[in-house]
Tab-separated table of C-alpha atoms and ligand atoms in Angstrom:
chain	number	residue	atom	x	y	z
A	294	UNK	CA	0.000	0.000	0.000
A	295	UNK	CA	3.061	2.080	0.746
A	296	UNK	CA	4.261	1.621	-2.061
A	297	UNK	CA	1.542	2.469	-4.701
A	298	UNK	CA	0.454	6.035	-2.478
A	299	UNK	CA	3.996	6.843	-3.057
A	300	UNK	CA	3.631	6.430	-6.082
A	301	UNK	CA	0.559	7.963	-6.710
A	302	UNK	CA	2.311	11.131	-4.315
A	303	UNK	CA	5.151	10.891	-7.111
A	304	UNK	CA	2.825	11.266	-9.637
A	305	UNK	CA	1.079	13.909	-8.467
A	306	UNK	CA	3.603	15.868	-7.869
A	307	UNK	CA	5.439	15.344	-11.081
A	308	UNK	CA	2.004	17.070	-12.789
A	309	UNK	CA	2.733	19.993	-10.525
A	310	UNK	CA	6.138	20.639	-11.421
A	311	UNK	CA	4.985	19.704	-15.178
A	312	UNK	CA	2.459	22.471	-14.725
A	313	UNK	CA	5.192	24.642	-13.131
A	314	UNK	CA	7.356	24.389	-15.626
A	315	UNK	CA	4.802	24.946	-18.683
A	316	UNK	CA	3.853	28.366	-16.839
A	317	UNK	CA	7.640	29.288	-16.213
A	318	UNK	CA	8.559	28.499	-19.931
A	319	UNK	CA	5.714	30.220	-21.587
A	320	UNK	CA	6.376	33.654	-19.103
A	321	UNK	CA	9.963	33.305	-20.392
A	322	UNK	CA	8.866	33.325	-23.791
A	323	UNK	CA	6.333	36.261	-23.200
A	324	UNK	CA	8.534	38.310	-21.154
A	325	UNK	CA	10.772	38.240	-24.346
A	326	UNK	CA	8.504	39.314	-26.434
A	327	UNK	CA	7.264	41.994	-23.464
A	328	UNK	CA	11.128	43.905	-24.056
A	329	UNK	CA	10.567	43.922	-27.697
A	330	UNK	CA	7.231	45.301	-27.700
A	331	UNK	CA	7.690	48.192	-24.777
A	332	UNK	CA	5.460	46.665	-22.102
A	333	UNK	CA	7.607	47.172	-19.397
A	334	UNK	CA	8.273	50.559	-17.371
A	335	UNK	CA	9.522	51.790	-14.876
A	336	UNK	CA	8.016	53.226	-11.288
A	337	UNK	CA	9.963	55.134	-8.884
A	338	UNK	CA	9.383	55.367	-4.612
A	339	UNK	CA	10.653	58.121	-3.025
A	340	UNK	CA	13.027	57.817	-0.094
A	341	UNK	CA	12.553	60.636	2.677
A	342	UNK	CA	15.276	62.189	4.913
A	343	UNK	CA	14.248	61.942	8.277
A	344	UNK	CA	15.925	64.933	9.323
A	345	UNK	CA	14.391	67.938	6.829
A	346	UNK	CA	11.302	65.475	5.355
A	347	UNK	CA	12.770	66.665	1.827
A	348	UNK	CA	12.916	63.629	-1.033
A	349	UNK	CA	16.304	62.586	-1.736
A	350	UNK	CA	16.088	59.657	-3.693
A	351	UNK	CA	14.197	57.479	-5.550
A	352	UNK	CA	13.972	53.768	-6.243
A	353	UNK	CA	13.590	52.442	-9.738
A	354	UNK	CA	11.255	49.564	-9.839
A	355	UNK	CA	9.919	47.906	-13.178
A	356	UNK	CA	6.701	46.812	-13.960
A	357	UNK	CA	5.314	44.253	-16.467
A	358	UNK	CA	2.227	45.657	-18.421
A	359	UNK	CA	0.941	42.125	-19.712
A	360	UNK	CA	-1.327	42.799	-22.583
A	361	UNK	CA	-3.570	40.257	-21.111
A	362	UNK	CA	-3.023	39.313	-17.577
A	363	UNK	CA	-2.701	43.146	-16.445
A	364	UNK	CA	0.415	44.154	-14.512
A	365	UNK	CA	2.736	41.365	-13.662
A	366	UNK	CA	4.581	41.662	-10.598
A	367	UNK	CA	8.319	41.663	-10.334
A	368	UNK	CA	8.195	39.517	-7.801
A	369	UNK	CA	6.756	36.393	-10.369
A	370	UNK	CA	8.966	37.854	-13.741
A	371	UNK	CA	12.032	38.948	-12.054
A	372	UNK	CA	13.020	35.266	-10.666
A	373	UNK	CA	12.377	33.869	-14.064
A	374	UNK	CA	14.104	36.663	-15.661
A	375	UNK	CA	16.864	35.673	-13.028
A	376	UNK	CA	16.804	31.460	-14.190
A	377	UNK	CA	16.883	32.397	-17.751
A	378	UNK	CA	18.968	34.972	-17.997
A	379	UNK	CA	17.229	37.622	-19.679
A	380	UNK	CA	17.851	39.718	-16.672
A	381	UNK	CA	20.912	40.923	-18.038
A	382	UNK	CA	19.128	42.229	-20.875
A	383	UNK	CA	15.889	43.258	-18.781
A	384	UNK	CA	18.686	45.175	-16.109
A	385	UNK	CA	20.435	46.776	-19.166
A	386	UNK	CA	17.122	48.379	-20.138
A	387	UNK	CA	16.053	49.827	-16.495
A	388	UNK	CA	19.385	51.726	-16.306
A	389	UNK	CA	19.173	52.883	-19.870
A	390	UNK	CA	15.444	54.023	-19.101
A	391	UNK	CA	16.644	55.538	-15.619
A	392	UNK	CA	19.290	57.245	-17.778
A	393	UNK	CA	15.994	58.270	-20.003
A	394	UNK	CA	14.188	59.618	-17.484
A	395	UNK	CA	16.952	61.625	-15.624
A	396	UNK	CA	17.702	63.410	-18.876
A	397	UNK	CA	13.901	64.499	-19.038
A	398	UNK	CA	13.910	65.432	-15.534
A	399	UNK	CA	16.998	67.506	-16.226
A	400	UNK	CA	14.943	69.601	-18.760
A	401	UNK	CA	12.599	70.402	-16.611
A	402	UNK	CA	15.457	71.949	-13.847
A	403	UNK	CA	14.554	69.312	-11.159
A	404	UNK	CA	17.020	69.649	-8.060
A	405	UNK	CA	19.280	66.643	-8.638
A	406	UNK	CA	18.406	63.473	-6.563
A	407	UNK	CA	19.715	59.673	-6.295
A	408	UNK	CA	18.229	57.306	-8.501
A	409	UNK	CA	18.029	53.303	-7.290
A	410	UNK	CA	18.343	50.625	-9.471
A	411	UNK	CA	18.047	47.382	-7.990
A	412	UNK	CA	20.467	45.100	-9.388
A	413	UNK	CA	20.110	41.297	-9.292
A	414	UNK	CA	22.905	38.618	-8.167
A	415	UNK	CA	22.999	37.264	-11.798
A	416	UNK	CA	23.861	40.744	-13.316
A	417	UNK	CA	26.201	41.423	-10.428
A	418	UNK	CA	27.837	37.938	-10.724
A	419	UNK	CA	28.945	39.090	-14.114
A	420	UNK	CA	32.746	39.990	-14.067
A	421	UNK	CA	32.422	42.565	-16.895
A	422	UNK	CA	29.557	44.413	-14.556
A	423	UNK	CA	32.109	47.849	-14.134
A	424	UNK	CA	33.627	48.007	-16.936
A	425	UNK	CA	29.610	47.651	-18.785
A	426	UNK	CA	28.302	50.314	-16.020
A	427	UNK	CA	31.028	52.443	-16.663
A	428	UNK	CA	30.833	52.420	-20.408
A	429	UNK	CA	27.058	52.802	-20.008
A	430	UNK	CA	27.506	56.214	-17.703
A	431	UNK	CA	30.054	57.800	-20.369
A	432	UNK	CA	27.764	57.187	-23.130
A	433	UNK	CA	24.316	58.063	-21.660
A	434	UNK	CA	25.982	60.884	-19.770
A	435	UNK	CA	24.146	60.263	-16.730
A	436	UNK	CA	26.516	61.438	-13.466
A	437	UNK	CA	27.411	58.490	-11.781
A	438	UNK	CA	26.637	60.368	-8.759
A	439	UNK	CA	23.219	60.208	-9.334
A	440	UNK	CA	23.374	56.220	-9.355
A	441	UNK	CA	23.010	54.028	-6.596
A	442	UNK	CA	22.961	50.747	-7.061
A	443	UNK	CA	21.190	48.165	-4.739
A	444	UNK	CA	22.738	44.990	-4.350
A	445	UNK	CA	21.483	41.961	-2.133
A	446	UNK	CA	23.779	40.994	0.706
A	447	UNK	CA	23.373	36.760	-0.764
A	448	UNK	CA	24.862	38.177	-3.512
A	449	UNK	CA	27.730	40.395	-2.209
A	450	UNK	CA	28.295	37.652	0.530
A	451	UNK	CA	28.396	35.124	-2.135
A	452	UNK	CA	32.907	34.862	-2.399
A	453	UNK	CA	32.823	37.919	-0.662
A	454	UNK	CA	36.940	37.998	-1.026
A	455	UNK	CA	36.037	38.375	-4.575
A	456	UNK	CA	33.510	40.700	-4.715
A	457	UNK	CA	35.482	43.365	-2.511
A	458	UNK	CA	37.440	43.790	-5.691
A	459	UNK	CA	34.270	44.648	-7.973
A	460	UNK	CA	32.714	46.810	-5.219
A	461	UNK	CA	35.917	49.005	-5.016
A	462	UNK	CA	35.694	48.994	-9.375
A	463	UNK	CA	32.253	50.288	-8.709
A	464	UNK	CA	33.061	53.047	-6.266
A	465	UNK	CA	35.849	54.311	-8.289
A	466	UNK	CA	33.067	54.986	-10.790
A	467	UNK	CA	31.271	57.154	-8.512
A	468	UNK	CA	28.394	55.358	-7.871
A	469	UNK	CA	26.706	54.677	-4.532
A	470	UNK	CA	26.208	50.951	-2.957
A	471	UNK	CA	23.568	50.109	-0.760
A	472	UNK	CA	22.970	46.041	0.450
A	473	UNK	CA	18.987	45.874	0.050
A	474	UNK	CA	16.334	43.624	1.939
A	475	UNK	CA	19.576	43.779	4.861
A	476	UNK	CA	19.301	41.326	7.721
A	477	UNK	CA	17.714	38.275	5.129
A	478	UNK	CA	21.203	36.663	4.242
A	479	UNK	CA	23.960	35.982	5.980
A	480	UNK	CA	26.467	38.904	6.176
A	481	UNK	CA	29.606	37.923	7.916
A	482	UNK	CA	30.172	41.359	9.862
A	483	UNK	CA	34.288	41.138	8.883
A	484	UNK	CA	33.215	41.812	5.112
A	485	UNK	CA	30.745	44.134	5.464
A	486	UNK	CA	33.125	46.137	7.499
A	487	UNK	CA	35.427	45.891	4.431
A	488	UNK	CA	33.001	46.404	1.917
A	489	UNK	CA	32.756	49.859	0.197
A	490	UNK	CA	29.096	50.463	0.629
A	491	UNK	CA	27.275	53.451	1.266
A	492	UNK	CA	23.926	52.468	2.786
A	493	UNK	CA	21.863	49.432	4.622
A	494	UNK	CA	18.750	48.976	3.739
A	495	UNK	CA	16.803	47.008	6.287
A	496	UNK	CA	14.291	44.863	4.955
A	497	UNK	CA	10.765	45.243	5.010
A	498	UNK	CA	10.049	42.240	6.771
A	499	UNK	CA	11.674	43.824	9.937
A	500	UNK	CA	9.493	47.066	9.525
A	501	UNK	CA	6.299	44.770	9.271
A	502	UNK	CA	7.417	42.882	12.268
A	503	UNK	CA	8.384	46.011	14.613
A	504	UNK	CA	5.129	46.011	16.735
A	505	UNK	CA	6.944	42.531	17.869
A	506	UNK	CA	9.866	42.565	20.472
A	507	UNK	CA	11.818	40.913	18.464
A	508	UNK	CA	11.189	42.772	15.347
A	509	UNK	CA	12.116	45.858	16.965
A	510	UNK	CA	15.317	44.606	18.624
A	511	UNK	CA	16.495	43.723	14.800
A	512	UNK	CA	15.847	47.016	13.271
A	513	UNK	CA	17.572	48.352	16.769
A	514	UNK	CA	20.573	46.164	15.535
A	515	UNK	CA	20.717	47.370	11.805
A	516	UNK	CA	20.889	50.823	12.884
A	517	UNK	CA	23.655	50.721	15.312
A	518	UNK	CA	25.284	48.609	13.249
A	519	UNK	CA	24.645	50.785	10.129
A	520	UNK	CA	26.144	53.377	12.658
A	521	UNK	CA	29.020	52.092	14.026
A	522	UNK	CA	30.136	50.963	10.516
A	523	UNK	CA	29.269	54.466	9.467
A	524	UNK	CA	26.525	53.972	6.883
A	525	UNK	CA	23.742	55.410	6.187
A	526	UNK	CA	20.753	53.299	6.814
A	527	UNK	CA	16.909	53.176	5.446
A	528	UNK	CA	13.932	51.580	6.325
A	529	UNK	CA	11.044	50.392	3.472
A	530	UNK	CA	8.321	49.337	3.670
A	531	UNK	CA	6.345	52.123	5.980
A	532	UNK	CA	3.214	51.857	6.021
A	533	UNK	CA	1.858	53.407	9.224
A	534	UNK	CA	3.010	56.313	11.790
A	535	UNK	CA	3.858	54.159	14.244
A	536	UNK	CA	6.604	52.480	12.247
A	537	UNK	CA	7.656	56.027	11.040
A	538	UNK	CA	7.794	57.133	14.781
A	539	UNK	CA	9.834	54.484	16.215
A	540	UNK	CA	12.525	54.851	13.145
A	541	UNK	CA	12.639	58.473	13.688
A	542	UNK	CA	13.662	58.179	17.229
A	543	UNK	CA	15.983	55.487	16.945
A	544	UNK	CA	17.630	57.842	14.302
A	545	UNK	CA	17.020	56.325	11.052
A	546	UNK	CA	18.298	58.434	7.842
A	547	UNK	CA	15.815	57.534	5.398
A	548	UNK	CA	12.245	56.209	5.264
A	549	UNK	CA	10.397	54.572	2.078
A	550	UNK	CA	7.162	52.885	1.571
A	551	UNK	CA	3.397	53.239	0.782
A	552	UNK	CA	2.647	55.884	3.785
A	553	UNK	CA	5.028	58.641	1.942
A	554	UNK	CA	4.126	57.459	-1.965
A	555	UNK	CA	3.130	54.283	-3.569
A	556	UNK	CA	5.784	53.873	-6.651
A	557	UNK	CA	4.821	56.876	-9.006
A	558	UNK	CA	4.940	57.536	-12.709
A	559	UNK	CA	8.334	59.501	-13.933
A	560	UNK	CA	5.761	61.969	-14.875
A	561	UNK	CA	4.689	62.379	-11.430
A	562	UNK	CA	8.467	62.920	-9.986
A	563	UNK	CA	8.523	66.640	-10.298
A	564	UNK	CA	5.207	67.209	-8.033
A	565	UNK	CA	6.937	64.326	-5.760
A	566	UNK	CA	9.822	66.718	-5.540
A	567	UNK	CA	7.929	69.777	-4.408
A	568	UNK	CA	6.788	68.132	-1.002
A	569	UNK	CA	7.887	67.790	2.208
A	570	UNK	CA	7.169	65.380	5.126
A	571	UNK	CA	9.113	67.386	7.727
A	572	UNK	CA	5.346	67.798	9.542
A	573	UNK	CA	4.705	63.846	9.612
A	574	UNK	CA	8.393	63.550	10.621
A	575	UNK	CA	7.926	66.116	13.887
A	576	UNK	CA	4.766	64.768	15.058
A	577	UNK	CA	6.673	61.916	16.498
B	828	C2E	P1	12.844	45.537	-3.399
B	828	C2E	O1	13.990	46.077	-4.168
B	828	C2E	O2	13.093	45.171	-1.993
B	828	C2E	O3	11.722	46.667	-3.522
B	828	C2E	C1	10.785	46.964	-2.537
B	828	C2E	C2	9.429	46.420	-2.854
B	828	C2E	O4	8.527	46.775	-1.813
B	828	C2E	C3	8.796	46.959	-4.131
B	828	C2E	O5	7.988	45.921	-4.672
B	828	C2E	C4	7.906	48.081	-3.605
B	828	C2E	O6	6.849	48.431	-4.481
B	828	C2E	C5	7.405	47.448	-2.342
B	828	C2E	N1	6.969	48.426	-1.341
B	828	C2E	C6	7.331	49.712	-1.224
B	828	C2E	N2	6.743	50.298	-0.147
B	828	C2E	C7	5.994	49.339	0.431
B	828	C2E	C8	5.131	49.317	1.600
B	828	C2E	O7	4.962	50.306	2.311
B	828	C2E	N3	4.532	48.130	1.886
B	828	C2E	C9	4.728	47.011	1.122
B	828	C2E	N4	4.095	45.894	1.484
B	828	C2E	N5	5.521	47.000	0.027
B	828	C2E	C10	6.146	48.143	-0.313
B	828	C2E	P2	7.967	45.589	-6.219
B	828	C2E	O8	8.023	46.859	-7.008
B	828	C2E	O9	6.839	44.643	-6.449
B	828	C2E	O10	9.345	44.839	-6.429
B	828	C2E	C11	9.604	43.612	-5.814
B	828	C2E	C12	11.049	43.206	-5.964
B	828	C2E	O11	11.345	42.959	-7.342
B	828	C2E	C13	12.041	44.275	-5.526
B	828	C2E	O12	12.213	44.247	-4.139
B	828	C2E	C14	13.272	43.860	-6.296
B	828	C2E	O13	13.943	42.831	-5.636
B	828	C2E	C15	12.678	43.324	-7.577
B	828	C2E	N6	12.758	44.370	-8.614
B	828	C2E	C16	11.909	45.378	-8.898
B	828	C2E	N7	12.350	46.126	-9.920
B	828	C2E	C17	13.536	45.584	-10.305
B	828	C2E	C18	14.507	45.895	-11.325
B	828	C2E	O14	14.391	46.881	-12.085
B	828	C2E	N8	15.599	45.072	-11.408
B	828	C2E	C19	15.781	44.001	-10.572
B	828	C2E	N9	16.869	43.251	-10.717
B	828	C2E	N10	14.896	43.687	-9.608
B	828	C2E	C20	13.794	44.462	-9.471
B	829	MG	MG1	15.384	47.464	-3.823
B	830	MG	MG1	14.269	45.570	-0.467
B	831	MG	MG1	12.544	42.613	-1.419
């Protein structure tokens, strides 16, 4: 009996991953055709200095415009995009689009601000990644200034001894480095110490999870950390005041998530610009 429910459990589950991989090979084949036929653009999320409420920065995140399904997530296309590949070409695009954008805002004499582009361990695995970025900031003439890249700690911790090297190529650029969704890999606190990055960002798990003891003795950790290592450190995913309170008062540098701005249209930038939170900020 054993016997033939294992194999009718081996069966069954060898439809699922049959029907798994049918869905993952036809949203390969239709986020190819999705770059050719311009249905994917770009949002940005501003980030909020704690200390004057002005916008500083904002995040670049892409979004899949599926001409039947609706919007995709990047959280079901970007994994594929990762298996397959085509991230390299889908992560080419986003920075030459950020690059895009910048350029319009420019025209429009926007005060200059940081753009983030997440970058996934696949495109940052790639040894020619600096010498590509670099080539890519000299001919779209964006200031590499204005770039900051966010890179997941796996990644970075992945032959760390390694990846020092890149991350110093990357900084000689001029770029800025932040490790993003911090405190969900492993970091081994002797790299990161050695690592030439600019900013933790503590992931939004942690925020979500703050009401909890526990929760808030992480995000207590990140920051001193972030401050003893003499980062700068930011918080996502804020949703509520009390999450914006506690951050504030534990001296966090910057804030992002749905309670300042849902990810906007690059149209919508410069009036995204123009405000300031510094009343939110002082209530607490
Ligand atoms: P991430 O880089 O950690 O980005 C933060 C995610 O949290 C974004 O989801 C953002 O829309 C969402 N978010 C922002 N504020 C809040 C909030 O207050 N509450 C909640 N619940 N969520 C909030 P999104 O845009 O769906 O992106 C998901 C992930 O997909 C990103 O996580 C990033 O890892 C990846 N991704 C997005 N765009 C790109 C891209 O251009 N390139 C690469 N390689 N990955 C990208
Ligand atoms: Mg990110
Ligand atoms: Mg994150
Ligand atoms: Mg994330």
């Amino acid at each position: 009996v054993a016997k033939a429910e294992g194999r009718a459990c081996f069966r069954f589950y060898n439809e699922e991953m049959n029907a798994q991989a049918v869905e993952q090979l036809k949203l390969e084949e239709e986020l190819r055709d999705a770059m050719r036929n311009h249905e994917l653009e770009l949002r940005y999320q501003p980030q909020v200095d704690t200390r004057t409420g002005e916008v500083v920065s904002m995040e670049a995140l892409v979004r899949w415009k599926h001409p039947d399904r609706g919007m995709v997530s990047p959280g079901e296309f970007i994994p594929v995009a990762e298996r397959t590949g085509q991230i390299i070409e889908l992560g080419e695009w986003v920075l030459a689009e950020v690059a895009r954008h910048c350029q319009y805002w420019d025209s429009l004499g926007l005060r200059p601000f940081t753009v983030c582009v997440n970058i996934s361990p696949l495109q940052f695995n790639q040894t020619e990644l600096p010498v590509w970025i670099g080539e890519f900031l000299d001919v779209s003439g964006l200031a590499p200034e204005r770039l900051e890249l966010e890179l997941t700690e796996s990644a970075i911790m992945t032959d760390a001894e390694t990846n020092i090297e890149k991350l110093r190529k990357l900084k000689s650029i001029g770029l800025k480095l932040a490790v993003d969704d911090f405190g969900t890999g492993y970091s081994s606190l002797s790299y990161l110490k050695r690592f030439p990055i600019d900013t933790l960002k503590i992931d939004q798990s942690f925020v979500a999870d703050m009401e909890s003891p526990d929760g808030a003795a992480i995000v207590d950790a990140i920051i001193a950390l972030s401050k003893t290592l003499k980062l700068s450190v930011i918080a996502e995913g804020i949703e509520r005041f009390g999450q914006l309170d506690y951050l504030v008062r534990r001296g966090c540098d910057l804030l992002q998530g749905y309670y300042f701005a849902h990810p906007i249209y690059p149209e919508d930038v410069p009036d995204m610009l123009c405000q300031n939170f510094l009343t939110e900020l002082q209530a607490s």
